[in-house]
PDB file of C-alpha atoms in Angstrom:
ATOM      1  CA  MET X   1     106.898  -4.256  51.072  1.00 70.00           C
ATOM      2  CA  GLU X   2     107.362  -7.219  53.193  1.00 77.00           C
ATOM      3  CA  VAL X   3     103.721  -6.985  54.246  1.00 75.00           C
ATOM      4  CA  GLU X   4     102.593  -6.965  50.662  1.00 81.00           C
ATOM      5  CA  THR X   5     104.701 -10.018  49.897  1.00 83.00           C
ATOM      6  CA  GLN X   6     103.236 -11.861  52.861  1.00 81.00           C
ATOM      7  CA  GLU X   7      99.720 -10.909  51.773  1.00 82.00           C
ATOM      8  CA  ILE X   8     100.445 -12.108  48.249  1.00 82.00           C
ATOM      9  CA  LEU X   9     101.910 -15.353  49.581  1.00 80.00           C
ATOM     10  CA  GLY X  10      98.930 -15.784  51.919  1.00 81.00           C
ATOM     11  CA  SER X  11      96.427 -15.215  49.118  1.00 83.00           C
ATOM     12  CA  LEU X  12      98.499 -17.487  46.906  1.00 83.00           C
ATOM     13  CA  GLY X  13      98.383 -20.191  49.594  1.00 84.00           C
ATOM     14  CA  ASP X  14      94.597 -19.762  49.867  1.00 87.00           C
ATOM     15  CA  SER X  15      94.303 -20.040  46.096  1.00 87.00           C
ATOM     16  CA  VAL X  16      96.435 -23.198  46.071  1.00 87.00           C
ATOM     17  CA  GLY X  17      94.241 -24.681  48.826  1.00 88.00           C
ATOM     18  CA  ARG X  18      91.112 -23.903  46.853  1.00 89.00           C
ATOM     19  CA  LEU X  19      92.669 -25.366  43.716  1.00 88.00           C
ATOM     20  CA  ASN X  20      93.543 -28.554  45.635  1.00 90.00           C
ATOM     21  CA  ALA X  21      89.955 -28.773  46.911  1.00 90.00           C
ATOM     22  CA  ALA X  22      88.635 -28.221  43.377  1.00 90.00           C
ATOM     23  CA  ALA X  23      91.037 -30.853  41.994  1.00 90.00           C
ATOM     24  CA  SER X  24      89.920 -33.434  44.566  1.00 91.00           C
ATOM     25  CA  LEU X  25      86.290 -32.587  43.813  1.00 92.00           C
ATOM     26  CA  LEU X  26      86.988 -33.059  40.086  1.00 91.00           C
ATOM     27  CA  GLU X  27      88.675 -36.410  40.785  1.00 92.00           C
ATOM     28  CA  ARG X  28      85.607 -37.582  42.743  1.00 93.00           C
ATOM     29  CA  THR X  29      83.322 -36.374  39.951  1.00 92.00           C
ATOM     30  CA  VAL X  30      85.363 -38.237  37.336  1.00 90.00           C
ATOM     31  CA  ALA X  31      85.267 -41.390  39.471  1.00 89.00           C
ATOM     32  CA  TRP X  32      81.491 -41.042  39.863  1.00 89.00           C
ATOM     33  CA  LEU X  33      81.063 -40.502  36.105  1.00 87.00           C
ATOM     34  CA  GLU X  34      83.162 -43.582  35.332  1.00 85.00           C
ATOM     35  CA  ALA X  35      81.061 -45.663  37.725  1.00 82.00           C
ATOM     36  CA  ARG X  36      77.890 -44.275  36.174  1.00 82.00           C
ATOM     37  CA  GLU X  37      79.168 -45.038  32.664  1.00 80.00           C
ATOM     38  CA  SER X  38      79.905 -48.653  33.563  1.00 75.00           C
ATOM     39  CA  ALA X  39      76.427 -48.979  35.101  1.00 71.00           C
ATOM     40  CA  ILE X  40      74.820 -47.513  31.992  1.00 74.00           C
ATOM     41  CA  SER X  41      76.809 -49.771  29.683  1.00 71.00           C
ATOM     42  CA  GLY X  42      75.639 -52.730  31.789  1.00 68.00           C
ATOM     43  CA  ASP X  43      72.040 -51.552  31.342  1.00 67.00           C
ATOM     44  CA  VAL X  44      72.599 -51.231  27.611  1.00 67.00           C
ATOM     45  CA  GLN X  45      73.966 -54.765  27.480  1.00 71.00           C
ATOM     46  CA  LYS X  46      70.872 -55.994  29.357  1.00 70.00           C
ATOM     47  CA  VAL X  47      68.602 -54.188  26.912  1.00 69.00           C
ATOM     48  CA  VAL X  48      70.489 -55.632  23.942  1.00 68.00           C
ATOM     49  CA  ALA X  49      70.214 -59.124  25.429  1.00 68.00           C
ATOM     50  CA  ALA X  50      66.479 -58.626  26.037  1.00 67.00           C
ATOM     51  CA  VAL X  51      65.927 -57.494  22.448  1.00 64.00           C
ATOM     52  CA  GLU X  52      67.906 -60.446  21.096  1.00 65.00           C
ATOM     53  CA  ASN X  53      65.844 -62.857  23.223  1.00 63.00           C
ATOM     54  CA  ALA X  54      62.619 -61.167  22.156  1.00 61.00           C
ATOM     55  CA  SER X  55      63.308 -62.055  18.536  1.00 62.00           C
ATOM     56  CA  GLU X  56      62.141 -65.592  19.347  1.00 65.00           C
ATOM     57  CA  PRO X  57      58.312 -65.659  19.639  1.00 67.00           C
ATOM     58  CA  SER X  58      57.035 -66.616  23.053  1.00 75.00           C
ATOM     59  CA  GLN X  59      54.351 -69.216  23.638  1.00 83.00           C
ATOM     60  CA  ALA X  60      51.742 -66.509  24.291  1.00 82.00           C
ATOM     61  CA  GLU X  61      52.597 -64.776  21.013  1.00 83.00           C
ATOM     62  CA  ALA X  62      52.363 -68.080  19.141  1.00 85.00           C
ATOM     63  CA  GLU X  63      48.929 -68.720  20.695  1.00 90.00           C
ATOM     64  CA  LEU X  64      47.749 -65.236  19.705  1.00 91.00           C
ATOM     65  CA  GLU X  65      48.973 -65.738  16.145  1.00 91.00           C
ATOM     66  CA  ARG X  66      47.124 -69.064  15.962  1.00 93.00           C
ATOM     67  CA  LYS X  67      43.905 -67.420  17.160  1.00 94.00           C
ATOM     68  CA  LEU X  68      44.367 -64.608  14.649  1.00 94.00           C
ATOM     69  CA  ARG X  69      44.750 -67.085  11.778  1.00 95.00           C
ATOM     70  CA  ALA X  70      41.625 -68.967  12.923  1.00 95.00           C
ATOM     71  CA  ALA X  71      39.638 -65.723  13.101  1.00 94.00           C
ATOM     72  CA  GLU X  72      40.823 -64.677   9.643  1.00 94.00           C
ATOM     73  CA  GLU X  73      39.799 -68.079   8.217  1.00 94.00           C
ATOM     74  CA  GLU X  74      36.360 -67.775   9.821  1.00 94.00           C
ATOM     75  CA  ILE X  75      35.941 -64.271   8.388  1.00 93.00           C
ATOM     76  CA  ALA X  76      36.892 -65.555   4.935  1.00 92.00           C
ATOM     77  CA  GLU X  77      34.338 -68.394   5.218  1.00 91.00           C
ATOM     78  CA  LEU X  78      31.613 -65.982   6.327  1.00 89.00           C
ATOM     79  CA  ARG X  79      32.385 -63.622   3.457  1.00 88.00           C
ATOM     80  CA  ALA X  80      32.255 -66.533   1.009  1.00 86.00           C
ATOM     81  CA  ALA X  81      28.916 -67.646   2.449  1.00 82.00           C
ATOM     82  CA  ALA X  82      27.562 -64.086   2.266  1.00 81.00           C
ATOM     83  CA  SER X  83      28.536 -63.780  -1.395  1.00 81.00           C
ATOM     84  CA  GLN X  84      26.489 -66.872  -2.348  1.00 79.00           C
ATOM     85  CA  PRO X  85      22.809 -66.356  -3.219  1.00 73.00           C
ATOM     86  CA  PRO X  86      20.395 -67.134  -0.381  1.00 66.00           C
ATOM     87  CA  GLN X  87      18.877 -70.595  -0.365  1.00 65.00           C
ATOM     88  CA  ARG X  88      15.201 -70.971  -1.048  1.00 58.00           C
ATOM     89  CA  ARG X  89      12.825 -71.623   1.774  1.00 52.00           C
ATOM     90  CA  LYS X  90      12.188 -75.328   2.308  1.00 54.00           C
ATOM     91  CA  THR X  91       8.962 -74.956   4.275  1.00 58.00           C
ATOM     92  CA  GLN X  92       5.669 -73.743   2.953  1.00 55.00           C
ATOM     93  CA  ALA X  93       4.332 -70.380   3.977  1.00 55.00           C
ATOM     94  CA  GLY X  94       1.360 -70.375   6.324  1.00 62.00           C
ATOM     95  CA  GLU X  95      -0.975 -68.951   3.697  1.00 56.00           C
ATOM     96  CA  SER X  96      -0.193 -71.693   1.178  1.00 53.00           C
ATOM     97  CA  THR X  97      -0.706 -74.347   3.843  1.00 60.00           C
ATOM     98  CA  GLN X  98      -4.111 -72.860   4.633  1.00 60.00           C
ATOM     99  CA  LEU X  99      -5.082 -72.777   0.959  1.00 52.00           C
ATOM    100  CA  LEU X 100      -4.056 -76.398   0.511  1.00 52.00           C
ATOM    101  CA  ALA X 101      -5.929 -77.377   3.658  1.00 58.00           C
ATOM    102  CA  LYS X 102      -9.122 -75.654   2.490  1.00 58.00           C
ATOM    103  CA  GLN X 103      -8.939 -77.535  -0.774  1.00 52.00           C
ATOM    104  CA  GLY X 104      -8.367 -80.764   1.060  1.00 54.00           C
ATOM    105  CA  THR X 105      -4.934 -81.451  -0.381  1.00 47.00           C
ATOM    106  CA  GLY X 106      -1.604 -81.609   1.400  1.00 48.00           C
ATOM    107  CA  VAL X 107      -2.992 -81.630   4.930  1.00 47.00           C
ATOM    108  CA  GLU X 108      -5.288 -84.251   6.344  1.00 58.00           C
ATOM    109  CA  GLN X 109      -8.508 -83.024   7.877  1.00 61.00           C
ATOM    110  CA  ILE X 110      -9.331 -84.065  11.414  1.00 65.00           C
ATOM    111  CA  GLU X 111     -12.770 -84.516  12.890  1.00 69.00           C
ATOM    112  CA  SER X 112     -13.536 -82.563  16.042  1.00 72.00           C
ATOM    113  CA  ALA X 113     -14.609 -85.628  18.052  1.00 74.00           C
ATOM    114  CA  THR X 114     -11.379 -87.471  17.225  1.00 73.00           C
ATOM    115  CA  LEU X 115      -9.361 -84.431  18.191  1.00 71.00           C
ATOM    116  CA  ASP X 116     -11.185 -84.051  21.525  1.00 76.00           C
ATOM    117  CA  ALA X 117     -10.417 -87.672  22.376  1.00 75.00           C
ATOM    118  CA  ALA X 118      -6.730 -87.176  21.513  1.00 75.00           C
ATOM    119  CA  LEU X 119      -6.412 -83.976  23.578  1.00 76.00           C
ATOM    120  CA  THR X 120      -8.013 -85.216  26.812  1.00 79.00           C
ATOM    121  CA  GLY X 121      -4.663 -85.127  28.644  1.00 80.00           C
ATOM    122  CA  LEU X 122      -4.183 -81.395  28.035  1.00 79.00           C
ATOM    123  CA  SER X 123      -5.574 -78.493  30.009  1.00 85.00           C
ATOM    124  CA  LEU X 124      -8.463 -76.451  28.669  1.00 86.00           C
ATOM    125  CA  GLU X 125      -6.195 -73.576  27.567  1.00 88.00           C
ATOM    126  CA  GLN X 126      -3.866 -75.962  25.734  1.00 84.00           C
ATOM    127  CA  ARG X 127      -6.778 -77.667  23.956  1.00 80.00           C
ATOM    128  CA  ILE X 128      -8.155 -74.306  22.837  1.00 85.00           C
ATOM    129  CA  ALA X 129      -4.717 -73.268  21.525  1.00 84.00           C
ATOM    130  CA  VAL X 130      -4.295 -76.511  19.531  1.00 79.00           C
ATOM    131  CA  LYS X 131      -7.806 -76.298  18.079  1.00 80.00           C
ATOM    132  CA  SER X 132      -7.400 -72.648  17.086  1.00 82.00           C
ATOM    133  CA  ARG X 133      -4.154 -73.443  15.273  1.00 80.00           C
ATOM    134  CA  LEU X 134      -5.751 -76.351  13.447  1.00 77.00           C
ATOM    135  CA  LEU X 135      -8.727 -74.152  12.506  1.00 79.00           C
ATOM    136  CA  ARG X 136      -6.382 -71.489  11.151  1.00 78.00           C
ATOM    137  CA  ALA X 137      -4.540 -74.145   9.161  1.00 73.00           C
ATOM    138  CA  GLY X 138      -7.857 -75.457   7.841  1.00 70.00           C
ATOM    139  CA  ALA X 139      -7.219 -78.949   9.151  1.00 69.00           C
ATOM    140  CA  LEU X 140     -10.211 -79.102  11.484  1.00 68.00           C
ATOM    141  CA  ILE X 141     -13.696 -79.966  10.120  1.00 66.00           C
TER     142      ILE X 141
END
């Protein structure tokens, strides 16, 4: 019986040793968790401070808002301009100019000799282009 008692005491001593090891491990884990909790609460405080500071618009945000307002005003002006009826053409169409020129009204007619004297400084191609335009307009006799 004495052997059984010693075995029980030995196993009990081993169990107590393991319990002590487990208790010290639990104490270290609790200490680590407390340190982690304080670090996390510090991070939360930093985030809260950042959010509170972000409530004030930065200079970049103010600049972007100003540009947005300017773009919206320009869009409104363009929409207002698009809703107005188109303005009438202020120049005469080419066909009406030719008709007036053929009738001798609205456009002065130029003599060929006078035109040649005026165009002496131009190259041959440029003179031909000017004369052909005047002929099409009916301004050349």
